[in-house]
PDB file of C-alpha atoms and ligand atoms in Angstrom:
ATOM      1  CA  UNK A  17       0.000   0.000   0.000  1.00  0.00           C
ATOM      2  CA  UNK A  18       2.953   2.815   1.109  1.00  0.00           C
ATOM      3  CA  UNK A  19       5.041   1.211  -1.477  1.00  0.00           C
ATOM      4  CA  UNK A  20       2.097   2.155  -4.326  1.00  0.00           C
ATOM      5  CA  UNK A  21       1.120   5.693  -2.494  1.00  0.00           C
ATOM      6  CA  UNK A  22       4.925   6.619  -3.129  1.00  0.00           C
ATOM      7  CA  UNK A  23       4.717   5.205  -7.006  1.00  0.00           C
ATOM      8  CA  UNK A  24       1.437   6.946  -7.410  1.00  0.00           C
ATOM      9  CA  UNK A  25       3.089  10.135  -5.694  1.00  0.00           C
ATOM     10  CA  UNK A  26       6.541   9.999  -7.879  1.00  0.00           C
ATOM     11  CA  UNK A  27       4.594   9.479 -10.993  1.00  0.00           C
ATOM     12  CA  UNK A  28       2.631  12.645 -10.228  1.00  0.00           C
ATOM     13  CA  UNK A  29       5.918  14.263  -9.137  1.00  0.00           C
ATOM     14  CA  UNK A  30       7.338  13.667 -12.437  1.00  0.00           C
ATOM     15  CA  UNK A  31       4.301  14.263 -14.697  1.00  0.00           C
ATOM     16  CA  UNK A  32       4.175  17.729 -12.808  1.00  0.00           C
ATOM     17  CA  UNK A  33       7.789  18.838 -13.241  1.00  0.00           C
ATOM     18  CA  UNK A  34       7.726  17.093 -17.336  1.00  0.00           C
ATOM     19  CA  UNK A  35       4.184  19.760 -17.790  1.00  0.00           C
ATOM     20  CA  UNK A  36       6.373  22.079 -19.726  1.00  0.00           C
ATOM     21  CA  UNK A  37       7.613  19.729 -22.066  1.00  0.00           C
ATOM     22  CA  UNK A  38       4.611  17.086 -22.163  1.00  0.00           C
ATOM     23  CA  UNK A  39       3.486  16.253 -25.677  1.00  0.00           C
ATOM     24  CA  UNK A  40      -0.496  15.975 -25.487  1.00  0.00           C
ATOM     25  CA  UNK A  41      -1.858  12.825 -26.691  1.00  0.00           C
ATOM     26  CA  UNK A  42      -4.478  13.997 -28.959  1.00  0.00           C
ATOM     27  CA  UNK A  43      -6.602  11.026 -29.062  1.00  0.00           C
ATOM     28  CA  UNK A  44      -6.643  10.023 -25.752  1.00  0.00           C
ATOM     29  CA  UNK A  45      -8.703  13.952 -25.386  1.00  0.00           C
ATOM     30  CA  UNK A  46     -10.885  12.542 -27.607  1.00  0.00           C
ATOM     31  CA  UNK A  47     -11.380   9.491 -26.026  1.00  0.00           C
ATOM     32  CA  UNK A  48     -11.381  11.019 -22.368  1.00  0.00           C
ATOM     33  CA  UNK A  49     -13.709  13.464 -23.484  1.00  0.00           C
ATOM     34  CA  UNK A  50     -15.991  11.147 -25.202  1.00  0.00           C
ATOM     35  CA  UNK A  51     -16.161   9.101 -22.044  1.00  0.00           C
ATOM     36  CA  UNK A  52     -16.582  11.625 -19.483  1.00  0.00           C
ATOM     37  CA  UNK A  53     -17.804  14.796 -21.260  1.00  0.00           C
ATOM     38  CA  UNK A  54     -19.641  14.076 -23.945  1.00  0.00           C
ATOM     39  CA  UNK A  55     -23.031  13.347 -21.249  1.00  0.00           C
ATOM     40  CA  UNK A  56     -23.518  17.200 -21.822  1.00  0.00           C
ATOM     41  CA  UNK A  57     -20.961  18.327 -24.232  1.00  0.00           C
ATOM     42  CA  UNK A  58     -21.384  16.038 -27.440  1.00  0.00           C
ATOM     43  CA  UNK A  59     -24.713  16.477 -27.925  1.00  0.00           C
ATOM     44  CA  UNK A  60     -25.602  18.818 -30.405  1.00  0.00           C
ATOM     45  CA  UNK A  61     -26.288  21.541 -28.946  1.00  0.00           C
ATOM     46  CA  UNK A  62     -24.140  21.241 -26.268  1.00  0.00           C
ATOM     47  CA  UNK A  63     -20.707  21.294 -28.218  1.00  0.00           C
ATOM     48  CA  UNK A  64     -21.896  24.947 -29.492  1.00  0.00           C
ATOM     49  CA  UNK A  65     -20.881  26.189 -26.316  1.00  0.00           C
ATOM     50  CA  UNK A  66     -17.533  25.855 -27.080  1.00  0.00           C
ATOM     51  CA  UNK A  67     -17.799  27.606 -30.373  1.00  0.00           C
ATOM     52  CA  UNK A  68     -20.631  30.071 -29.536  1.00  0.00           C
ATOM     53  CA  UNK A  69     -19.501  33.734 -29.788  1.00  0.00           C
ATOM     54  CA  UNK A  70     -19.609  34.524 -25.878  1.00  0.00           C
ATOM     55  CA  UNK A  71     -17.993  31.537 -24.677  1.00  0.00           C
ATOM     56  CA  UNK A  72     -15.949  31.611 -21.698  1.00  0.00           C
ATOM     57  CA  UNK A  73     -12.877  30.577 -23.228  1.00  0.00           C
ATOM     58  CA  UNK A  74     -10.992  33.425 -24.977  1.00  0.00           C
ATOM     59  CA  UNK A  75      -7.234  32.189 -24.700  1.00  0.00           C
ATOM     60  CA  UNK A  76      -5.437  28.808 -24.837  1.00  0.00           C
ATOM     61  CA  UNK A  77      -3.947  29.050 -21.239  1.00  0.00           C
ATOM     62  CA  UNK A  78      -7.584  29.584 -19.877  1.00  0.00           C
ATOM     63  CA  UNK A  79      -8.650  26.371 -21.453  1.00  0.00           C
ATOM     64  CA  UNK A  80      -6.632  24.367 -19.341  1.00  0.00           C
ATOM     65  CA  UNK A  81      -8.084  25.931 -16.969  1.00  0.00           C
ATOM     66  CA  UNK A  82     -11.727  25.399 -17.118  1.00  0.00           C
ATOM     67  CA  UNK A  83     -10.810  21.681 -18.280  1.00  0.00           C
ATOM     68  CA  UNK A  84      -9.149  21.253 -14.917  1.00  0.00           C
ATOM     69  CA  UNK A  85     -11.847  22.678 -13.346  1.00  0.00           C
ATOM     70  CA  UNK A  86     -14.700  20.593 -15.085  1.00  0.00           C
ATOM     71  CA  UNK A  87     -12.724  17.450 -14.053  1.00  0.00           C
ATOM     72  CA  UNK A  88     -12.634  18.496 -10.572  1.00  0.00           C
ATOM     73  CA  UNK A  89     -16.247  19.264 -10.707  1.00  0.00           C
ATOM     74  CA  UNK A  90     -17.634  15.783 -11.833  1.00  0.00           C
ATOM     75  CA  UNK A  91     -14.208  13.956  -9.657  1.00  0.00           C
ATOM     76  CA  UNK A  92     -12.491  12.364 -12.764  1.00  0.00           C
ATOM     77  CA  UNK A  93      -9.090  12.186 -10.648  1.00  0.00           C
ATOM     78  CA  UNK A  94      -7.468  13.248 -13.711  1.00  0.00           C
ATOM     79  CA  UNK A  95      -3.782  13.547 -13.882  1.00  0.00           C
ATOM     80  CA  UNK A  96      -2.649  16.971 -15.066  1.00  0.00           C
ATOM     81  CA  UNK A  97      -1.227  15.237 -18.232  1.00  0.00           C
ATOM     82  CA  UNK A  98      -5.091  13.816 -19.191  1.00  0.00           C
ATOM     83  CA  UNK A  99      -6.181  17.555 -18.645  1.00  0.00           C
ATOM     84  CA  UNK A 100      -3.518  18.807 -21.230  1.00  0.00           C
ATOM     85  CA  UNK A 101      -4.541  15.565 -23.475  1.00  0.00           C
ATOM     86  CA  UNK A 102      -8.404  16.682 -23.351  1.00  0.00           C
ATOM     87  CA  UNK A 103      -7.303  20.586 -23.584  1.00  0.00           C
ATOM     88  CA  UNK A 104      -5.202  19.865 -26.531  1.00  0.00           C
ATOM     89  CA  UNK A 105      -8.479  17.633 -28.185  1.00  0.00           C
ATOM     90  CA  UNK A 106     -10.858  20.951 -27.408  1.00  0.00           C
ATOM     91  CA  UNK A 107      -8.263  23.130 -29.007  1.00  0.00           C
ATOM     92  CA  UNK A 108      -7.450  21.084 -31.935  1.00  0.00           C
ATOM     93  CA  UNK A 109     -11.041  20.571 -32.077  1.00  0.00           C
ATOM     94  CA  UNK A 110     -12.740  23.789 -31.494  1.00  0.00           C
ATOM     95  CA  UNK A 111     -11.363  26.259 -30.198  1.00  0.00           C
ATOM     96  CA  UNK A 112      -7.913  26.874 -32.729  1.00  0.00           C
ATOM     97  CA  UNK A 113      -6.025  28.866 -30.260  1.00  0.00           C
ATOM     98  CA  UNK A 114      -2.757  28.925 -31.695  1.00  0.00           C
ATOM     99  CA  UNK A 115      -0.379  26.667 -29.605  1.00  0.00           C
TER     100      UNK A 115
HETATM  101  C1  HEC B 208     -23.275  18.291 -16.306  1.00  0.00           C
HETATM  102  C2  HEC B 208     -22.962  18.754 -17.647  1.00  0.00           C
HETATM  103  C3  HEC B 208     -21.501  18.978 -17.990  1.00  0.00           C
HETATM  104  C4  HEC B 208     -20.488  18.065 -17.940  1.00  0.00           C
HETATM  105  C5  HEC B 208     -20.552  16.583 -17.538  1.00  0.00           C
HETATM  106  C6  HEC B 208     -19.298  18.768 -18.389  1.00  0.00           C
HETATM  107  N1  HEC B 208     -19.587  20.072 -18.680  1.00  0.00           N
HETATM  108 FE1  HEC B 208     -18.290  21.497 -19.396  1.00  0.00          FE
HETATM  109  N2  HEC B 208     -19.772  22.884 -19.353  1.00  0.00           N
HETATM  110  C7  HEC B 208     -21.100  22.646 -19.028  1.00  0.00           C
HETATM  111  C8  HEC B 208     -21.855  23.889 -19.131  1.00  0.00           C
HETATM  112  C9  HEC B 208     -23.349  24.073 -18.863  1.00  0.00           C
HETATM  113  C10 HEC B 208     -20.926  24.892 -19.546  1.00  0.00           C
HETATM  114  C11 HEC B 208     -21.204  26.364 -19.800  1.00  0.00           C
HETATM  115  C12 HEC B 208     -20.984  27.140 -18.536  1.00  0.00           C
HETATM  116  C13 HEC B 208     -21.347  28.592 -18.708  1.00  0.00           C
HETATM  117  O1  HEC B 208     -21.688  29.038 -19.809  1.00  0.00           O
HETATM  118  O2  HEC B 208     -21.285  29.323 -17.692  1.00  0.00           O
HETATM  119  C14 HEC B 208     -19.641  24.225 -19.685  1.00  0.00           C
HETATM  120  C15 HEC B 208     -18.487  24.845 -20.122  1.00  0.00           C
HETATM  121  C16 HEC B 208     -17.315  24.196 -20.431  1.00  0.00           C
HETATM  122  C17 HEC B 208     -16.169  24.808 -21.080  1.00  0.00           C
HETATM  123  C18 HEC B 208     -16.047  26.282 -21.472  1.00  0.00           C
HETATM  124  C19 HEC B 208     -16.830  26.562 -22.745  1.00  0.00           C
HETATM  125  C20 HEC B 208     -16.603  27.993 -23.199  1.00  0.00           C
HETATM  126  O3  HEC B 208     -17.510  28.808 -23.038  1.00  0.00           O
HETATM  127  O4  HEC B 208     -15.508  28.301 -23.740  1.00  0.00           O
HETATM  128  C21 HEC B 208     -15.219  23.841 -21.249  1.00  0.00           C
HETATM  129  C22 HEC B 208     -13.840  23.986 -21.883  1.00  0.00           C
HETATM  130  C23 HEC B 208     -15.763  22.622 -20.674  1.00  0.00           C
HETATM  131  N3  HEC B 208     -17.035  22.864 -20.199  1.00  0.00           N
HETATM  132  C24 HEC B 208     -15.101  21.411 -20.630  1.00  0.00           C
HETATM  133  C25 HEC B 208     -15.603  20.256 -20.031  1.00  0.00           C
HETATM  134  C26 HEC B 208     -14.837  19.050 -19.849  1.00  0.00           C
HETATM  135  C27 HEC B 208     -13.380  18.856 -20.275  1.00  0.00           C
HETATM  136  C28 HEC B 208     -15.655  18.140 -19.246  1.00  0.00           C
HETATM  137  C29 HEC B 208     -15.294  16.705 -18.820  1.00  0.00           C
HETATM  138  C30 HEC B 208     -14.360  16.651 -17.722  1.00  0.00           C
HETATM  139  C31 HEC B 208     -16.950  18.778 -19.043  1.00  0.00           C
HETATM  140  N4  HEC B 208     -16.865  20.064 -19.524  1.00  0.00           N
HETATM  141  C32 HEC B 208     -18.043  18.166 -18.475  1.00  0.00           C
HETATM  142  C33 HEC B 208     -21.629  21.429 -18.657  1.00  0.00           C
HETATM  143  C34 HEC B 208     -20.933  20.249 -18.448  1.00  0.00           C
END
C-alpha cells in the first residue's frame, strides 16, 4: 500500500515537473472526453458552447483551466497530463487557439 502511495506520488511528481515539455496525446482527449464529457458536451447543442460567440474561453492558457476545473467538478481524478490531453483535443477541435 505505502510502497504504491509513493509510485502513485513519484509518478505525479514527475508528470508535474515534465508539464512544460509534455506532448499531449491527442486522441486520448478525444477518447477522455468522449467518455466523461460528452453526457452534456457532445450532444448537439451542447458542443456549441464551445464555439458560440460569448464563450468563456478566450485564450489557450484559460482552457486548461476550465478543463481542470470541469474534471474536478464531476471527480475524474485526472492527472494533469489527461487535462492537457483533453485541452489539446478541445483546441485542436474547437477552439484553434494557436499553440
Ligand atoms: C453536467 C454537464 C456537464 C459536464 C458533464 C461537463 N460540462 Fe463542461 N460545461 C457545461 C456547461 C453548462 C458549460 C457552460 C458554462 C457557462 O456558460 O457558464 C460548460 C463549459 C465548459 C467549457 C467552457 C466553454 C466555453 O464557453 O468556452 C469547457 C472547456 C468545458 N465545459 C469542458 C468540459 C470538460 C473537459 C468536461 C469533462 C471533464 C466537461 N466540460 C463536463 C456542462 C458540463
Amino acid at each position: 500500500m505505502t510502497r504504491h502511495l509513493i509510485t502513485t506520488a513519484t509518478l505525479l511528481l514527475s508528470t508535474l515537473s515534465l508539464a512544460d515539455e509534455y506532448q499531449p496525446d491527442i486522441d486520448n482527449g478525444a477518447f477522455l472526453h468522449a467518455e466523461h464529457c460528452s453526457e452534456c458536451h457532445s450532444v448537439p447543442n451542447h458542443e456549441a458552447l464551445y464555439t458560440r460567440e460569448n464563450r468563456i474561453v478566450q485564450e489557450r492558457i484559460r482552457l486548461n483551466g476550465q478543463v481542470s476545473a470541469c474534471a474536478q467538478a464531476f471527480s475524474l481524478g485526472w492527472f494533469p497530463d489527461e487535462e492537457q490531453d483533453v485541452s489539446a483535443y478541445l483546441n485542436e477541435t474547437y477552439y484553434r487557439f494557436p499553440k
